[in-house]
Short mmCIF file of C-alpha atoms in Angstrom, two decimals:
data_model
loop_
_atom_site.label_atom_id
_atom_site.label_comp_id
_atom_site.label_asym_id
_atom_site.label_seq_id
_atom_site.Cartn_x
_atom_site.Cartn_y
_atom_site.Cartn_z
CA MET A 254 0.00 0.00 0.00
CA SER A 255 1.31 3.44 -0.96
CA ILE A 256 0.00 6.64 0.62
CA LYS A 257 0.84 9.64 -1.57
CA ASN A 258 0.28 13.27 -0.53
CA LEU A 259 -2.70 12.28 1.64
CA THR A 260 -4.59 15.25 3.08
CA LYS A 261 -7.61 15.50 5.35
CA TYR A 262 -8.98 18.91 6.39
CA PHE A 263 -12.05 19.46 8.56
CA PRO A 264 -14.01 22.72 8.08
CA ILE A 265 -14.46 25.19 10.96
CA LYS A 266 -17.99 26.57 10.72
CA LYS A 267 -19.39 29.61 12.52
CA GLY A 268 -22.41 31.88 12.44
CA VAL A 269 -26.11 31.34 11.83
CA PHE A 270 -25.49 30.10 8.29
CA LYS A 271 -22.59 27.84 9.35
CA SER A 272 -20.18 29.38 6.88
CA THR A 273 -16.65 27.94 6.71
CA VAL A 274 -14.17 30.30 8.37
CA GLY A 275 -11.13 28.03 8.44
CA TRP A 276 -9.79 24.49 8.29
CA ILE A 277 -8.38 22.04 10.80
CA LYS A 278 -5.42 20.48 9.02
CA ALA A 279 -5.58 17.08 10.72
CA VAL A 280 -3.53 15.27 8.06
CA ASP A 281 -1.51 17.47 5.73
CA ASN A 282 0.18 16.06 2.63
CA ILE A 283 1.78 12.88 4.04
CA SER A 284 3.37 10.03 2.07
CA PHE A 285 4.58 6.59 3.15
CA ASP A 286 4.49 2.94 2.09
CA ILE A 287 3.34 -0.19 3.92
CA TYR A 288 5.05 -3.35 2.70
CA GLN A 289 3.41 -6.76 2.57
CA GLY A 290 3.82 -8.79 5.73
CA GLU A 291 5.39 -6.01 7.81
CA THR A 292 4.26 -3.99 10.81
CA LEU A 293 4.61 -0.23 10.37
CA GLY A 294 4.37 1.56 13.70
CA LEU A 295 2.90 5.08 13.64
CA VAL A 296 3.67 7.17 16.73
CA GLY A 297 3.12 10.72 17.92
CA GLU A 298 1.40 12.84 20.56
CA SER A 299 -2.36 12.78 21.04
CA GLY A 300 -4.03 14.97 18.43
CA CYS A 301 -1.24 14.71 15.85
CA GLY A 302 -3.48 13.01 13.27
CA LYS A 303 -2.68 9.30 13.68
CA SER A 304 -6.29 8.09 13.98
CA THR A 305 -7.48 10.44 11.24
CA THR A 306 -4.80 8.94 8.99
CA ALA A 307 -6.15 5.46 9.73
CA LEU A 308 -9.78 6.41 9.10
CA THR A 309 -8.89 8.24 5.89
CA ILE A 310 -6.89 5.29 4.52
CA LEU A 311 -9.99 3.12 5.05
CA ARG A 312 -12.29 5.77 3.54
CA LEU A 313 -14.24 5.94 6.80
CA GLU A 314 -13.30 9.61 6.47
CA GLU A 315 -13.19 10.87 2.90
CA PRO A 316 -9.75 12.26 1.96
CA THR A 317 -9.53 15.93 0.98
CA SER A 318 -6.84 15.07 -1.57
CA GLY A 319 -4.08 12.57 -2.26
CA GLU A 320 -3.81 8.96 -3.34
CA ILE A 321 -4.22 5.63 -1.55
CA ILE A 322 -2.73 2.98 -3.84
CA PHE A 323 -3.80 -0.53 -2.84
CA GLN A 324 -3.23 -3.53 -5.10
CA GLY A 325 -2.41 -1.17 -7.96
CA GLU A 326 -5.58 0.95 -7.72
CA ASN A 327 -6.15 4.40 -6.25
CA ILE A 328 -8.96 3.59 -3.81
CA ALA A 329 -9.20 7.24 -2.74
CA ARG A 330 -11.12 8.05 -5.91
CA ILE A 331 -13.27 4.98 -6.55
CA SER A 332 -17.02 4.92 -5.87
CA LYS A 333 -18.41 3.78 -2.52
CA LYS A 334 -19.99 0.80 -4.26
CA LYS A 335 -16.66 -0.33 -5.68
CA MET A 336 -14.97 0.39 -2.34
CA ARG A 337 -17.15 -2.29 -0.73
CA SER A 338 -15.19 -4.98 -2.57
CA TYR A 339 -11.97 -3.73 -0.90
CA ARG A 340 -13.48 -3.74 2.60
CA LYS A 341 -12.72 -7.44 2.99
CA ASP A 342 -9.01 -6.76 2.57
CA LEU A 343 -8.83 -3.66 4.79
CA GLN A 344 -9.94 -4.01 8.41
CA ILE A 345 -9.52 -1.96 11.59
CA ILE A 346 -9.33 -2.70 15.30
CA PHE A 347 -10.47 0.31 17.31
CA GLN A 348 -8.96 1.75 20.47
CA ASP A 349 -11.90 1.36 22.84
CA PRO A 350 -13.12 -2.25 23.23
CA TYR A 351 -16.19 -0.96 25.11
CA SER A 352 -17.66 1.36 22.48
CA SER A 353 -16.55 -0.52 19.35
CA LEU A 354 -18.89 -3.49 20.00
CA ASP A 355 -22.68 -3.07 19.72
CA PRO A 356 -24.04 -3.74 23.25
CA ARG A 357 -27.36 -5.02 21.84
CA MET A 358 -25.83 -7.72 19.66
CA LYS A 359 -24.55 -11.14 20.65
CA ILE A 360 -20.90 -11.83 19.95
CA LYS A 361 -21.69 -14.29 17.16
CA ASN A 362 -23.85 -11.70 15.39
CA ILE A 363 -21.13 -9.05 15.68
CA ILE A 364 -18.62 -11.33 13.95
CA ILE A 365 -21.08 -12.80 11.42
CA GLU A 366 -22.27 -9.35 10.28
CA GLY A 367 -19.32 -8.89 7.90
CA LEU A 368 -19.70 -12.41 6.49
CA ILE A 369 -23.36 -11.75 5.69
CA THR A 370 -22.61 -8.36 4.13
CA HIS A 371 -20.02 -9.85 1.79
CA LYS A 372 -22.07 -13.02 1.18
CA LEU A 373 -19.40 -15.40 2.45
CA TYR A 374 -20.27 -18.98 3.46
CA ASN A 375 -23.72 -20.38 4.27
CA SER A 376 -25.45 -20.00 7.67
CA SER A 377 -24.13 -23.21 9.27
CA THR A 378 -20.58 -22.61 8.02
CA ARG A 379 -20.67 -19.05 9.39
CA ILE A 380 -21.42 -20.30 12.91
CA LYS A 381 -18.56 -22.79 12.64
CA LYS A 382 -16.28 -19.99 11.40
CA VAL A 383 -17.21 -17.80 14.40
CA GLY A 384 -16.33 -20.63 16.80
CA GLU A 385 -12.95 -21.13 15.11
CA LEU A 386 -12.15 -17.42 15.21
CA LEU A 387 -13.05 -17.10 18.90
CA GLU A 388 -10.87 -20.09 19.78
CA LYS A 389 -8.06 -18.61 17.70
CA VAL A 390 -8.06 -15.37 19.75
CA GLY A 391 -8.42 -17.12 23.12
CA ILE A 392 -12.20 -16.96 23.73
CA PRO A 393 -14.13 -20.26 24.27
CA SER A 394 -16.45 -20.86 21.31
CA ASP A 395 -19.42 -21.59 23.60
CA TYR A 396 -19.32 -17.92 24.70
CA MET A 397 -20.61 -16.76 21.30
CA ASP A 398 -24.18 -16.30 22.57
CA ARG A 399 -23.11 -13.80 25.22
CA PHE A 400 -23.31 -10.01 25.00
CA PRO A 401 -20.31 -7.62 25.14
CA HIS A 402 -21.02 -6.49 28.72
CA GLU A 403 -20.35 -10.04 29.91
CA PHE A 404 -16.67 -9.80 28.93
CA SER A 405 -13.65 -7.99 30.36
CA GLY A 406 -11.78 -5.29 28.44
CA GLY A 407 -9.10 -7.68 27.23
CA GLN A 408 -11.70 -10.23 26.12
CA ARG A 409 -13.62 -7.55 24.23
CA GLN A 410 -10.49 -6.55 22.38
CA ARG A 411 -9.95 -10.20 21.45
CA ILE A 412 -13.50 -10.21 20.04
CA GLY A 413 -12.63 -7.08 18.03
CA ILE A 414 -9.60 -8.93 16.63
CA ALA A 415 -11.80 -11.94 15.72
CA ARG A 416 -14.21 -9.61 13.91
CA ALA A 417 -11.33 -8.08 11.93
CA LEU A 418 -9.99 -11.54 11.01
CA ALA A 419 -13.37 -12.90 9.87
CA LEU A 420 -13.03 -11.62 6.29
CA ASN A 421 -9.43 -12.83 5.81
CA PRO A 422 -8.02 -9.31 5.35
CA LYS A 423 -4.64 -8.43 3.89
CA VAL A 424 -4.14 -5.27 5.97
CA ILE A 425 -5.30 -4.60 9.53
CA ILE A 426 -5.02 -1.12 11.04
CA CYS A 427 -4.65 -1.27 14.81
CA ASP A 428 -5.73 2.15 16.13
CA GLU A 429 -4.33 2.32 19.68
CA ALA A 430 -5.53 -1.27 20.00
CA VAL A 431 -3.79 -1.93 23.34
CA SER A 432 -3.72 1.50 25.00
CA ALA A 433 -7.00 0.98 26.92
CA LEU A 434 -5.86 -2.35 28.40
CA ASP A 435 -4.05 -3.26 31.62
CA VAL A 436 -0.31 -3.80 31.23
CA SER A 437 -0.51 -7.57 31.86
CA ILE A 438 -3.35 -7.98 29.32
CA ARG A 439 -1.56 -5.67 26.89
CA SER A 440 1.40 -8.04 26.55
CA GLN A 441 -0.94 -10.98 25.84
CA ILE A 442 -2.74 -9.05 23.08
CA ILE A 443 0.52 -7.87 21.48
CA ASN A 444 1.84 -11.45 21.41
CA LEU A 445 -1.49 -12.53 19.89
CA PHE A 446 -1.03 -9.94 17.13
CA LYS A 447 2.41 -11.35 16.34
CA GLU A 448 1.17 -14.95 16.27
CA LEU A 449 -1.74 -14.07 13.97
CA GLN A 450 0.55 -12.13 11.66
CA LYS A 451 2.74 -15.22 11.13
CA GLU A 452 -0.23 -17.55 10.69
CA PHE A 453 -2.29 -15.40 8.30
CA ASN A 454 0.52 -13.39 6.64
CA LEU A 455 -1.05 -10.14 7.84
CA THR A 456 0.19 -6.60 7.29
CA TYR A 457 -0.29 -4.14 10.17
CA LEU A 458 -0.38 -0.39 10.49
CA PHE A 459 0.05 -0.24 14.27
CA ILE A 460 -0.83 3.14 15.80
CA ALA A 461 0.30 3.88 19.36
CA HIS A 462 1.91 6.52 21.53
CA ASP A 463 3.86 4.02 23.65
CA LEU A 464 7.27 3.60 22.04
CA SER A 465 8.00 0.49 24.13
CA VAL A 466 5.05 -1.27 22.48
CA ILE A 467 6.05 0.04 19.05
CA LYS A 468 9.64 -1.15 19.52
CA TYR A 469 8.46 -4.67 20.34
CA ILE A 470 5.94 -5.16 17.54
CA SER A 471 7.11 -2.99 14.61
CA ASP A 472 9.48 -3.59 11.70
CA ARG A 473 9.58 0.09 10.71
CA ILE A 474 8.53 3.22 12.59
CA ALA A 475 6.97 6.46 11.32
CA VAL A 476 6.78 9.54 13.57
CA MET A 477 3.96 12.05 13.13
CA TYR A 478 3.76 15.61 14.43
CA LEU A 479 0.86 18.02 13.86
CA GLY A 480 -0.41 16.31 10.72
CA LYS A 481 3.03 15.68 9.18
CA ILE A 482 5.33 12.66 8.95
CA VAL A 483 8.71 13.82 10.29
CA GLU A 484 10.75 10.59 10.28
CA ILE A 485 10.52 7.02 8.95
CA ALA A 486 13.13 4.35 9.68
CA PRO A 487 13.59 0.63 10.31
CA LYS A 488 13.18 -0.16 14.00
CA ASP A 489 16.84 -0.89 14.78
CA ILE A 490 18.09 2.21 12.99
CA PHE A 491 15.39 4.39 14.53
CA PHE A 492 16.29 3.60 18.15
CA SER A 493 20.06 3.69 17.58
CA LYS A 494 20.20 6.72 15.29
CA THR A 495 17.12 8.92 15.77
CA LEU A 496 17.52 12.09 13.69
CA HIS A 497 14.53 14.43 13.98
CA PRO A 498 14.59 16.54 17.19
CA TYR A 499 10.96 15.64 17.96
CA ALA A 500 11.62 11.92 17.51
CA GLN A 501 14.72 12.28 19.72
CA ALA A 502 12.53 13.79 22.46
CA LEU A 503 10.08 10.87 22.18
CA VAL A 504 12.85 8.27 22.43
CA SER A 505 14.39 10.04 25.44
CA ALA A 506 11.10 9.58 27.33
CA VAL A 507 11.08 5.76 26.98
CA PRO A 508 11.72 4.14 30.41
CA VAL A 509 14.85 1.97 30.63
CA PRO A 510 14.58 -1.15 32.85
CA ASN A 511 17.94 -0.48 34.48
CA PRO A 512 18.15 1.62 37.67
CA ASN A 513 21.86 2.32 37.06
CA PHE A 514 21.30 3.80 33.62
CA GLN A 515 20.38 7.49 33.54
CA ARG A 516 19.02 8.63 30.18
CA LYS A 517 19.08 12.37 29.53
CA ARG A 518 15.53 13.55 28.99
CA ILE A 519 14.82 16.08 26.28
CA LEU A 520 12.07 18.37 27.58
CA LEU A 521 10.11 20.24 24.94
CA ALA A 522 9.10 23.83 25.68
CA GLY A 523 5.62 25.19 25.00
CA ASP A 524 2.47 23.44 23.83
CA VAL A 525 1.55 21.75 20.58
CA PRO A 526 0.26 24.45 18.15
CA SER A 527 -3.31 24.31 16.88
CA PRO A 528 -3.83 22.31 13.67
CA ALA A 529 -6.24 25.08 12.65
CA ASN A 530 -3.33 27.53 12.55
CA PRO A 531 -0.06 25.59 12.22
CA PRO A 532 3.28 27.44 12.26
CA SER A 533 4.92 28.42 8.99
CA GLY A 534 7.87 26.43 7.74
CA CYS A 535 8.66 23.43 9.92
CA ARG A 536 5.73 22.82 12.25
CA PHE A 537 8.04 21.78 15.07
CA HIS A 538 10.27 24.88 14.98
CA PRO A 539 8.56 26.81 17.87
CA ARG A 540 9.49 23.96 20.26
CA CYS A 541 12.77 22.82 18.69
CA GLN A 542 16.04 23.28 20.59
CA LYS A 543 18.07 23.14 17.34
CA VAL A 544 16.00 25.67 15.38
CA LYS A 545 17.64 27.69 12.57
CA GLU A 546 16.37 30.72 10.66
CA ILE A 547 15.31 28.65 7.65
CA CYS A 548 13.08 26.46 9.85
CA SER A 549 10.44 29.17 10.28
CA GLN A 550 10.42 30.05 6.57
CA VAL A 551 10.71 26.85 4.51
CA GLU A 552 8.87 23.61 5.14
CA PRO A 553 11.36 20.69 5.06
CA GLU A 554 10.72 17.81 2.67
CA LEU A 555 10.73 14.20 3.79
CA LYS A 556 14.04 13.02 2.28
CA GLU A 557 16.02 9.80 2.42
CA VAL A 558 19.30 10.41 4.30
CA GLU A 559 20.37 6.76 4.17
CA GLN A 560 18.78 3.60 2.83
CA GLY A 561 15.28 3.27 4.29
CA HIS A 562 15.75 6.22 6.68
CA LEU A 563 13.75 9.34 5.82
CA VAL A 564 13.59 12.56 7.80
CA ALA A 565 11.96 15.99 7.30
CA CYS A 566 14.45 18.38 8.90
CA HIS A 567 16.74 21.17 7.69
CA LEU A 568 19.56 19.79 9.88
CA TYR A 569 20.10 16.98 7.36
#
């Protein structure tokens, strides 16, 4: 999958007639690739546009502009009817396992819904498929007649994973899929993701703000700040040779499980600017400790500084 110059703006409306007075630039002209069978980790502060990126890639939010190339076709510009045929291959696991499951539906109906929509299998085979999927994610198959409120948070997230797997997708977007879970449950779910990826040859876009989780599960890492991608690198290179000042600040905040090791924290001054009125030039320059004059005037391009390592910064 190739994302090219993807943009998503939300209008700011005011007045009796709800006229548009500005735009919230949630995702602003970003480009990156997701390779088959890999896990691309997408990190950044809350509000930087990670979830909007995910929803726009899936056309749950319509892109303002840009291209989403999947299996050789630009799915950003196809009709909604034609997009339905791609839904089987593109699935999402949402952040909140409480609100992402319909409380009025039994678990089996939640999982079967996609199979019915895409006319897969007959009724008896669908029930068998639900049982297999639940067992695969660690839920007893005889629980399928229960309602979501009868499960814990970790179990509900497992049900969300089963629902995403039901259509045999090629790409699964995990939107903060473990951030609402307890630490002990979180590790179980992350290991489940890795096991399922090997078994079903899945490709993940894994969105999180916890770099420890991203380091464990990802093959490559992309860093997002205020609607822009500022750095992309393979995992090993990223943590050993972080280049962008914002990414360096994120890495410096990761706890180290060694009481004798003292990592120097990089503390960022000021607050994140508003996406409705982003700074000129580099969007990070008001908070950057290495700022130069050009940073406030010219927006840096995302360029490859070594093989597979891209950064958007005037320092390089």
